[in-house]
PDB file of C-alpha atoms in Angstrom:
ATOM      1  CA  UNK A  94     157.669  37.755 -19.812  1.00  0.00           C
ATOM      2  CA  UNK A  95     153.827  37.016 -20.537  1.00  0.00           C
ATOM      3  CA  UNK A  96     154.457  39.884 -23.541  1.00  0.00           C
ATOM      4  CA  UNK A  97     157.304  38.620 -24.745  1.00  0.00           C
ATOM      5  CA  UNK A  98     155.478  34.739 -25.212  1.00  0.00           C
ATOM      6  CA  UNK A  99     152.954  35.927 -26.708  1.00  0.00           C
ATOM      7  CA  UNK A 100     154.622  37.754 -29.083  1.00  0.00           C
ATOM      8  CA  UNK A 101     156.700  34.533 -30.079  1.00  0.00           C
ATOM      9  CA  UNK A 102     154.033  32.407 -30.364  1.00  0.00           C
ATOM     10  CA  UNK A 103     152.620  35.509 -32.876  1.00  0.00           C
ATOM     11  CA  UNK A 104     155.212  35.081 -34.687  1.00  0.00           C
ATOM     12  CA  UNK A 105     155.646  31.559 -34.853  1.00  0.00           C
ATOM     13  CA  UNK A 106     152.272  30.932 -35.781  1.00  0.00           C
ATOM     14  CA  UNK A 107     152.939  33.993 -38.655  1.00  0.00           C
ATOM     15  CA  UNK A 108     155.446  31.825 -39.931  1.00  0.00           C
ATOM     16  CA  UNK A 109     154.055  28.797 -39.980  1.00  0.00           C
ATOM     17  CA  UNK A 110     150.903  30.027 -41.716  1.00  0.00           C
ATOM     18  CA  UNK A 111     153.195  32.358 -44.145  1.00  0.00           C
ATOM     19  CA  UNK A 112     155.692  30.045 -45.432  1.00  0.00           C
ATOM     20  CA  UNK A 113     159.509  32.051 -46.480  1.00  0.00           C
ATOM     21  CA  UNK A 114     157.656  35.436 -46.299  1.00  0.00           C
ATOM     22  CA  UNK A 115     157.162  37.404 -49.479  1.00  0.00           C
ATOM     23  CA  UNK A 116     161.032  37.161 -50.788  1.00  0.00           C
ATOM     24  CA  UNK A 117     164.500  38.112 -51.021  1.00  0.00           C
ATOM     25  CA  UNK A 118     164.127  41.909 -49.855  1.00  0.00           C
ATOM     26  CA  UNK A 119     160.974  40.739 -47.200  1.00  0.00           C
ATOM     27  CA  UNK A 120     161.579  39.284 -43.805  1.00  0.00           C
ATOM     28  CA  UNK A 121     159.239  38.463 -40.777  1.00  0.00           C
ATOM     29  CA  UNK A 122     160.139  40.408 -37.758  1.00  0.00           C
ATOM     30  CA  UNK A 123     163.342  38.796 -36.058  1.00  0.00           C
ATOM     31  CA  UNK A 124     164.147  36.833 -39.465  1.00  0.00           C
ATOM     32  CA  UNK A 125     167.308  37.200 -41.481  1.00  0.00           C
ATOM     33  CA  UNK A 126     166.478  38.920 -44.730  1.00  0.00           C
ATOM     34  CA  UNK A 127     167.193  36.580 -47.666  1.00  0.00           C
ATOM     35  CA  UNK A 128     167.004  33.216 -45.451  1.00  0.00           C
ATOM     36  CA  UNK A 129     164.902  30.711 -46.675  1.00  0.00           C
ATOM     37  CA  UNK A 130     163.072  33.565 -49.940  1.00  0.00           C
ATOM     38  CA  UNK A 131     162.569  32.154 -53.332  1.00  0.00           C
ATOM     39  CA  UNK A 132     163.441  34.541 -55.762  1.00  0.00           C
ATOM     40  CA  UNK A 133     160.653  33.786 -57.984  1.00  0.00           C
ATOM     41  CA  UNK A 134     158.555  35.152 -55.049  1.00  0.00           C
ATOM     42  CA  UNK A 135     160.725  38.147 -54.978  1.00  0.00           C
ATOM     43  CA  UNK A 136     160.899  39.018 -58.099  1.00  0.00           C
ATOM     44  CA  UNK A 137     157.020  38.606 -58.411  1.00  0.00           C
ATOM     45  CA  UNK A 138     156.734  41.182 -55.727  1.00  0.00           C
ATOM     46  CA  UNK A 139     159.196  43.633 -55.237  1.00  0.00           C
ATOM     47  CA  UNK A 140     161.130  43.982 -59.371  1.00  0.00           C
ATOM     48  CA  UNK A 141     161.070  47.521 -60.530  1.00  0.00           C
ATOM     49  CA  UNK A 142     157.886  49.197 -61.948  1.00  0.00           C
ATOM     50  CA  UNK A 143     157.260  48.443 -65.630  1.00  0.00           C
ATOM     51  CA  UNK A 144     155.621  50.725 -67.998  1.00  0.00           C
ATOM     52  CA  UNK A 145     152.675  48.026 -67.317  1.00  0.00           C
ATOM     53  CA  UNK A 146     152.545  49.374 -63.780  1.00  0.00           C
ATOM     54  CA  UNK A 147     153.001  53.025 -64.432  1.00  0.00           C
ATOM     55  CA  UNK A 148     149.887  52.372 -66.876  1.00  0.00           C
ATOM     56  CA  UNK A 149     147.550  50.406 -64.522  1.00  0.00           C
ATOM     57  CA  UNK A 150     148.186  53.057 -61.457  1.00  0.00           C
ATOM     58  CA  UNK A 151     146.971  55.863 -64.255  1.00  0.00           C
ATOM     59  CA  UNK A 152     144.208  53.402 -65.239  1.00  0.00           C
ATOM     60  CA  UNK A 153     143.359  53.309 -61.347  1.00  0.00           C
ATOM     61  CA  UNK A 154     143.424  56.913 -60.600  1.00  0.00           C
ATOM     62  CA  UNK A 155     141.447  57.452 -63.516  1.00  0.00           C
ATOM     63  CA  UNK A 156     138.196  55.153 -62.535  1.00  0.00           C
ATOM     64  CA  UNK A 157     138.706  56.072 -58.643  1.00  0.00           C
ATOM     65  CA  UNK A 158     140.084  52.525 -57.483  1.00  0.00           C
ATOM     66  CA  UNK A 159     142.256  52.553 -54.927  1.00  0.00           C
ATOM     67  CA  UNK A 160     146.451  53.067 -56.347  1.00  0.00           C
ATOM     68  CA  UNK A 161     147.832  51.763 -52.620  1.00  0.00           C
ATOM     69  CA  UNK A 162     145.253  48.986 -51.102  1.00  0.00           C
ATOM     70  CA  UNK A 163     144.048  45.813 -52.387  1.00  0.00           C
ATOM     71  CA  UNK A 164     141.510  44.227 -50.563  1.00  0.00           C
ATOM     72  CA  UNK A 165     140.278  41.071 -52.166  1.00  0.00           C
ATOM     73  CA  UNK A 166     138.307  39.503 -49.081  1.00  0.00           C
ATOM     74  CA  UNK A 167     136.483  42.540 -47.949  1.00  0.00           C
ATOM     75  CA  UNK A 168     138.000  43.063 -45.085  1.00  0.00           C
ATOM     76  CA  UNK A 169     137.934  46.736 -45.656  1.00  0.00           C
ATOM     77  CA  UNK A 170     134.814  49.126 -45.245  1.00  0.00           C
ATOM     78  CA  UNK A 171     134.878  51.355 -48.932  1.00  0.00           C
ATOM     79  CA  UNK A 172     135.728  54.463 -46.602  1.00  0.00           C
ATOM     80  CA  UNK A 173     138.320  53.012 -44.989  1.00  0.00           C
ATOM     81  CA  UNK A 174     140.060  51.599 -47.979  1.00  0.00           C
ATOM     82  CA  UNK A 175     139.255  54.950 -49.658  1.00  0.00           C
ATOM     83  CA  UNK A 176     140.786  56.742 -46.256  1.00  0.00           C
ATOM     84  CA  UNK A 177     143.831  54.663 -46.050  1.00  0.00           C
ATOM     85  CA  UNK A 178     144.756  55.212 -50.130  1.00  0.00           C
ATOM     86  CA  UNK A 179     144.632  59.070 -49.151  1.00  0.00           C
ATOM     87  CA  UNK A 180     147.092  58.450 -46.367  1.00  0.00           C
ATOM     88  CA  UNK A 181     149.460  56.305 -48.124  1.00  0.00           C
ATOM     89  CA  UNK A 182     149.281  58.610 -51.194  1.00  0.00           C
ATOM     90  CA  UNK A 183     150.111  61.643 -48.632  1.00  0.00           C
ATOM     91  CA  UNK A 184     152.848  59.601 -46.901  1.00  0.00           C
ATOM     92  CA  UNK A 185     154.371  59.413 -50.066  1.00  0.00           C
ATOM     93  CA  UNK A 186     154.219  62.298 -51.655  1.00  0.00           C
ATOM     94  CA  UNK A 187     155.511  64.217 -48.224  1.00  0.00           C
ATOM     95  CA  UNK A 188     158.375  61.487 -47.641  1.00  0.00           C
ATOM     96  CA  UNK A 189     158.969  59.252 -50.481  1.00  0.00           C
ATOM     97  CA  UNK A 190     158.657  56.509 -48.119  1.00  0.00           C
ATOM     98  CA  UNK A 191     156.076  53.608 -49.361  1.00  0.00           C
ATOM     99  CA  UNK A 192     153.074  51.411 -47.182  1.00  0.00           C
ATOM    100  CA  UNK A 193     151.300  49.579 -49.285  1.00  0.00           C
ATOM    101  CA  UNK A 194     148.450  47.267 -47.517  1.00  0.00           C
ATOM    102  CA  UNK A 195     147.168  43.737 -49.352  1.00  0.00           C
ATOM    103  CA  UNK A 196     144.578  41.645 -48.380  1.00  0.00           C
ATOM    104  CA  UNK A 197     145.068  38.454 -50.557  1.00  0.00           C
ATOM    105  CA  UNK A 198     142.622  35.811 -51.718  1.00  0.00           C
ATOM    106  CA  UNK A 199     141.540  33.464 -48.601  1.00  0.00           C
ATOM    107  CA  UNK A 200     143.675  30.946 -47.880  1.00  0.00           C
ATOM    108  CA  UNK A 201     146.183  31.628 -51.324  1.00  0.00           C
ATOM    109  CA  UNK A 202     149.038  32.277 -49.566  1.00  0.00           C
ATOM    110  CA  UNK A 203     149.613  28.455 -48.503  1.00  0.00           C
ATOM    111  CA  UNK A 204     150.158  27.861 -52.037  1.00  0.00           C
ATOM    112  CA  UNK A 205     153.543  29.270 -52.300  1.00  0.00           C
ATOM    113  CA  UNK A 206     153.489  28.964 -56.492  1.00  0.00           C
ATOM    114  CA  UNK A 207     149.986  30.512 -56.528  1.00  0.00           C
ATOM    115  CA  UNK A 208     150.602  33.571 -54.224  1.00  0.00           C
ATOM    116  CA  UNK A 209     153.785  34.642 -56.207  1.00  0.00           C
ATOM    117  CA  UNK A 210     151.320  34.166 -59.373  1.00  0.00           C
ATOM    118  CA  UNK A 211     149.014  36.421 -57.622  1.00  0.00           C
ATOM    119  CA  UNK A 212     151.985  38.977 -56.329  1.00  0.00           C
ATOM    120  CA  UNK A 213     153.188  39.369 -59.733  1.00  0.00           C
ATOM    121  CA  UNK A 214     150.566  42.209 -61.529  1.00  0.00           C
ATOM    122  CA  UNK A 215     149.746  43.219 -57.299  1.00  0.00           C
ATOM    123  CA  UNK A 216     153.547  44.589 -57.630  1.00  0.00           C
ATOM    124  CA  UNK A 217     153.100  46.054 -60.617  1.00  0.00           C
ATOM    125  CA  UNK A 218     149.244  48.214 -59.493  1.00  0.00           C
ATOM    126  CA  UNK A 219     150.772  49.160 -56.440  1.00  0.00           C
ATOM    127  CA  UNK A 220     154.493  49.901 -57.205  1.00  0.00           C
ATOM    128  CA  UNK A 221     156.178  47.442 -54.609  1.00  0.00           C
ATOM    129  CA  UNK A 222     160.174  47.959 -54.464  1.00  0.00           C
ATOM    130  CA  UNK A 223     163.063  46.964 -51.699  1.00  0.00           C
ATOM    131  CA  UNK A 224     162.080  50.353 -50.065  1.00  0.00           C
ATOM    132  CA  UNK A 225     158.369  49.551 -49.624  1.00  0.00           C
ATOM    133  CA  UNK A 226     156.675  48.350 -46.115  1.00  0.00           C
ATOM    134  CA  UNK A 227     153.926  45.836 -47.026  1.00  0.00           C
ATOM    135  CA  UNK A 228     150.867  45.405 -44.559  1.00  0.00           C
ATOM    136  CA  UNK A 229     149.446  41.917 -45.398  1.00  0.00           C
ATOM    137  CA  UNK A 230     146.065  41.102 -43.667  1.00  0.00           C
ATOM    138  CA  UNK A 231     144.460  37.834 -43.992  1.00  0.00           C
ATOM    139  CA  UNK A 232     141.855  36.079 -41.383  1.00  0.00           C
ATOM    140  CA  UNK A 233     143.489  32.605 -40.689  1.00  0.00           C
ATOM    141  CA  UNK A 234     142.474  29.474 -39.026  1.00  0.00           C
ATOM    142  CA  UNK A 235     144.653  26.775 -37.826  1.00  0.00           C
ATOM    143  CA  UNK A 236     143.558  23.817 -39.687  1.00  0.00           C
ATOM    144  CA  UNK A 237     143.950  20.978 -36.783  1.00  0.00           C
ATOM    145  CA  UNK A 238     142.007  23.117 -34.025  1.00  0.00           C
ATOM    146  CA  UNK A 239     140.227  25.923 -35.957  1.00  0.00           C
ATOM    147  CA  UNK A 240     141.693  28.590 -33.714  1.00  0.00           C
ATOM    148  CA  UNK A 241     142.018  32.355 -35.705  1.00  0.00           C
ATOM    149  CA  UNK A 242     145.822  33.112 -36.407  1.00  0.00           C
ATOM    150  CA  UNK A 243     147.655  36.844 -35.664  1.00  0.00           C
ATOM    151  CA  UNK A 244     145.692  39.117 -38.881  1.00  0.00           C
ATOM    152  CA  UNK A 245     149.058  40.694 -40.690  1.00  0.00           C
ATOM    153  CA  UNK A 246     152.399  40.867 -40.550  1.00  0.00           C
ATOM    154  CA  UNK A 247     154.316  43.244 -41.338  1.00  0.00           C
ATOM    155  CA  UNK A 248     157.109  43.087 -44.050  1.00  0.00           C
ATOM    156  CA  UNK A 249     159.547  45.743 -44.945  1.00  0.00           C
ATOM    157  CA  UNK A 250     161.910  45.868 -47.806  1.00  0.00           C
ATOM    158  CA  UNK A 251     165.915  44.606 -47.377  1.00  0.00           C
ATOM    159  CA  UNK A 252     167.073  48.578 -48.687  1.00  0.00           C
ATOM    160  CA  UNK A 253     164.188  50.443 -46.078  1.00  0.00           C
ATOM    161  CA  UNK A 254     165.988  48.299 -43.066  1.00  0.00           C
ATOM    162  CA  UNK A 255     169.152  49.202 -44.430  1.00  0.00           C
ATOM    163  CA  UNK A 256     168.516  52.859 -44.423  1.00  0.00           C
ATOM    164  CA  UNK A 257     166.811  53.361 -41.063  1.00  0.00           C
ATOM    165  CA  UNK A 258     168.929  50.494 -39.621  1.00  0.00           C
ATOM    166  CA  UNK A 259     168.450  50.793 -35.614  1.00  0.00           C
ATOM    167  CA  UNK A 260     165.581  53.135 -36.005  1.00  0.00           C
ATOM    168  CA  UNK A 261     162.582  51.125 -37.717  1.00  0.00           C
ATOM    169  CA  UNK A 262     163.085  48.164 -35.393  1.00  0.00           C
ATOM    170  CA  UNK A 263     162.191  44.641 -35.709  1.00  0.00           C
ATOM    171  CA  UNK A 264     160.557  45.202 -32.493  1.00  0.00           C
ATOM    172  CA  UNK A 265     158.434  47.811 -33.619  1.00  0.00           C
ATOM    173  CA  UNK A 266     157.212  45.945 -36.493  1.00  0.00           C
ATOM    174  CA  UNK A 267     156.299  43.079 -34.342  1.00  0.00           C
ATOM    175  CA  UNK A 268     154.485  44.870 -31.563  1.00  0.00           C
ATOM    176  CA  UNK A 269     152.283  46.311 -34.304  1.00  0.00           C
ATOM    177  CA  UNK A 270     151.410  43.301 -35.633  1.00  0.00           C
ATOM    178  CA  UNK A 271     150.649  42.139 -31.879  1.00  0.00           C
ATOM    179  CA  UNK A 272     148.605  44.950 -30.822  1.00  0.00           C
ATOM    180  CA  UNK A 273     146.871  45.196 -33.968  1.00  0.00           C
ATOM    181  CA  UNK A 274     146.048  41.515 -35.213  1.00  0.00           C
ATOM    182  CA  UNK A 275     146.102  39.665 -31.904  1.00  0.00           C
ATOM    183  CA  UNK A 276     142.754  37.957 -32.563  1.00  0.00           C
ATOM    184  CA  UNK A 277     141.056  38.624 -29.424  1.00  0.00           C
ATOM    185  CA  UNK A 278     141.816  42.346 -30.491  1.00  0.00           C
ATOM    186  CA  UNK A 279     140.184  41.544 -33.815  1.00  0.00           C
ATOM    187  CA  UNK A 280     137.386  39.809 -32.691  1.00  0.00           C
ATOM    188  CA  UNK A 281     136.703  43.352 -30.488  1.00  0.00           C
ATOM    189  CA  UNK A 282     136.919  45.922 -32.995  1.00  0.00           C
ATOM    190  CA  UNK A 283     136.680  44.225 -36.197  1.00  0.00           C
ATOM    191  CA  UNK A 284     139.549  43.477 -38.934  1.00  0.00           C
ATOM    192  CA  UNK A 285     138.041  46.990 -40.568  1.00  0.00           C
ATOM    193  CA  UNK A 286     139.328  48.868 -37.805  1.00  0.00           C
ATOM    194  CA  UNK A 287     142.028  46.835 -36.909  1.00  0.00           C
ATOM    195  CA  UNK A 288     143.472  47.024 -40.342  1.00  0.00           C
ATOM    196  CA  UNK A 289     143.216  50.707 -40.247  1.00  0.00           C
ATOM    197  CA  UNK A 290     145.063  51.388 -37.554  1.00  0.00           C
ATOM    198  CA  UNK A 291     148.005  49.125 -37.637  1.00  0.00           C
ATOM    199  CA  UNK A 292     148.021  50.954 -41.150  1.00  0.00           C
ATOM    200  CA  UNK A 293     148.063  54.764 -39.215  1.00  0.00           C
ATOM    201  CA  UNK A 294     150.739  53.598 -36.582  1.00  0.00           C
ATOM    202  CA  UNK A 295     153.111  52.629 -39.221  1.00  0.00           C
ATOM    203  CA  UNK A 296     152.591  55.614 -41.354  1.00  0.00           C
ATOM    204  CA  UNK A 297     153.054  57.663 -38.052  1.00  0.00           C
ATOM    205  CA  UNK A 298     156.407  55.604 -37.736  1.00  0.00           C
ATOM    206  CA  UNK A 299     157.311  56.313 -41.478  1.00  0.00           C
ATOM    207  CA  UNK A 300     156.563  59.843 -40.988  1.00  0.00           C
ATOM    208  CA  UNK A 301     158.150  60.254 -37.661  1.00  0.00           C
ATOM    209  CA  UNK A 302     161.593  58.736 -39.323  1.00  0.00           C
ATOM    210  CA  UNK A 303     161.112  61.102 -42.151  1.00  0.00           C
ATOM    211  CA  UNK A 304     160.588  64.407 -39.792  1.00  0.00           C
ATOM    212  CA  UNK A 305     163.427  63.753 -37.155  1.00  0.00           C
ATOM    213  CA  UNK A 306     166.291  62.135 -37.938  1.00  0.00           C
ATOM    214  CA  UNK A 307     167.077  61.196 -34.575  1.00  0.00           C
ATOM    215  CA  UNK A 308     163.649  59.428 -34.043  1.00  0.00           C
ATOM    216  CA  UNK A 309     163.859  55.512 -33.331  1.00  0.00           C
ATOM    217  CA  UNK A 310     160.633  53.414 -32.829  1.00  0.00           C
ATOM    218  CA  UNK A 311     161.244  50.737 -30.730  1.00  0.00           C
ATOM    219  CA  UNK A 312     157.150  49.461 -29.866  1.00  0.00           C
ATOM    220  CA  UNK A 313     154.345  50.958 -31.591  1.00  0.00           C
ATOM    221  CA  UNK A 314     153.660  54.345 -31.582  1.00  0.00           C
ATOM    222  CA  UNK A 315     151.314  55.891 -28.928  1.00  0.00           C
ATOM    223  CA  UNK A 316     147.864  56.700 -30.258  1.00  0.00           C
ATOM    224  CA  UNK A 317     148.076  60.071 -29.028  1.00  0.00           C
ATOM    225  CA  UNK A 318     151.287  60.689 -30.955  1.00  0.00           C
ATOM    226  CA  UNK A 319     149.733  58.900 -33.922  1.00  0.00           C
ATOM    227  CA  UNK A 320     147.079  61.911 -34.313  1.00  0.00           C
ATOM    228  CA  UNK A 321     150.068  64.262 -33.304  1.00  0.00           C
ATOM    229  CA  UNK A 322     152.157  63.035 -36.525  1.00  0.00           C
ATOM    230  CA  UNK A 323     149.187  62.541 -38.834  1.00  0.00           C
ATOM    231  CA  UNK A 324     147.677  66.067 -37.702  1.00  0.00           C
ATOM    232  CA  UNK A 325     151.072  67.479 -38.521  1.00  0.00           C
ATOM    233  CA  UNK A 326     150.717  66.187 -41.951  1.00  0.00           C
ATOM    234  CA  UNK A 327     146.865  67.386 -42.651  1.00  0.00           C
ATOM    235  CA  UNK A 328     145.646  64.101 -42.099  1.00  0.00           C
TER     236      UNK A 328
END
């Protein structure tokens, strides 16, 4: 019961400090996709890759920047971004399946007109369709008291729920997000390494679905397991 109330109030405050998520394909955990999305929002973030995006992820492999994170706040260590663009590249190149993980401007994201001004070229860098899971990480502060808000949330694409309906859970994606960007947990390890590994458990999860298609994640995945999968997959 304890768990479980935390984990709503996680989520509420999520909400309330991420206004109608990312868009149309993109819901909070336990949120009806489409409810409440502006389409300008989606459109900004998830349309399909133009030649401008095929382009600027050449551009980006070409001068070493990172083609899957985008860390604008420096939340990120260099290795760790540099780590967790190897890992998404290898997720997708095994599976097809997309993580991408953004770290937007401080504070942008309560300016709903702004963010999906930001989103717009982010889609286009990092490829962002209905299919893709999106990591966002952000430190947060409740204005009245000052208190830190949950790190991320997790978002995943209308057409990747679809296809691994009953197996990539709601409840999965909100236990990572718990586990991961609870802020005492932050304050402990640090948003570097917090980051990071809410990052690994869902590409575990990705992978997992991908290897075994009778494989249903209901919390997040063990750690153990994590190293198991990624191992498995030379990482």
């Amino acid at each position: 019961m304890v768990a479980r109330a935390r984990s709503a109030a996680l989520l509420a405050a999520a909400v309330l400090a991420f206004p109608r998520g990312l868009g149309d394909g993109f819901a909070l955990p336990g949120a009806v996709p489409g409810r409440g999305c502006s389409r300008r929002s989606w459109m900004a973030f998830t349309g399909v890759v133009s030649q401008m995006g095929v382009e600027a992820s050449a551009r980006a492999e070409e001068d070493g920047s990172p083609l899957f994170v985008v860390d604008e706040t420096n939340l990120l260590t260099p290795s760790t971004e540099k780590y967790l663009d190897r890992l998404l590249k290898k997720l997708e190149d095994d599976t097809g399946l997309k993580l991408r993980v953004i770290c937007p401007p401080r504070d942008l994201q309560t300016d709903r007109d702004a963010f999906s001004d930001y989103l717009r070229p982010i889609s286009k860098k990092l490829g962002t369709d209905q299919a893709t899971v999106v990591i966002l990480a952000e430190e947060r502060f409740q204005k009245r008291t000052g208190r830190p808000l949950p790190l991320m949330t997790v978002q995943v694409g209308f057409r990747l729920q679809e296809r691994f309906q009953y197996r990539l859970t709601n409840d999965f994606l909100l236990s990572v997000a718990d586990k991961y960007g609870f802020p005492p947990t932050v304050d402990k390890v640090g948003p570097d390494l917090a980051i990071q590994d809410a990052t690994k458990n869902v590409a575990a999860c990705l992978f997992g679905l991908s290897d075994d298609a009778t494989k249903r994640f209901l919390r997040f995945v063990p750690e153990e397991q994590v190293a198991k999968i990624l191992k498995k997959h030379g990482l």
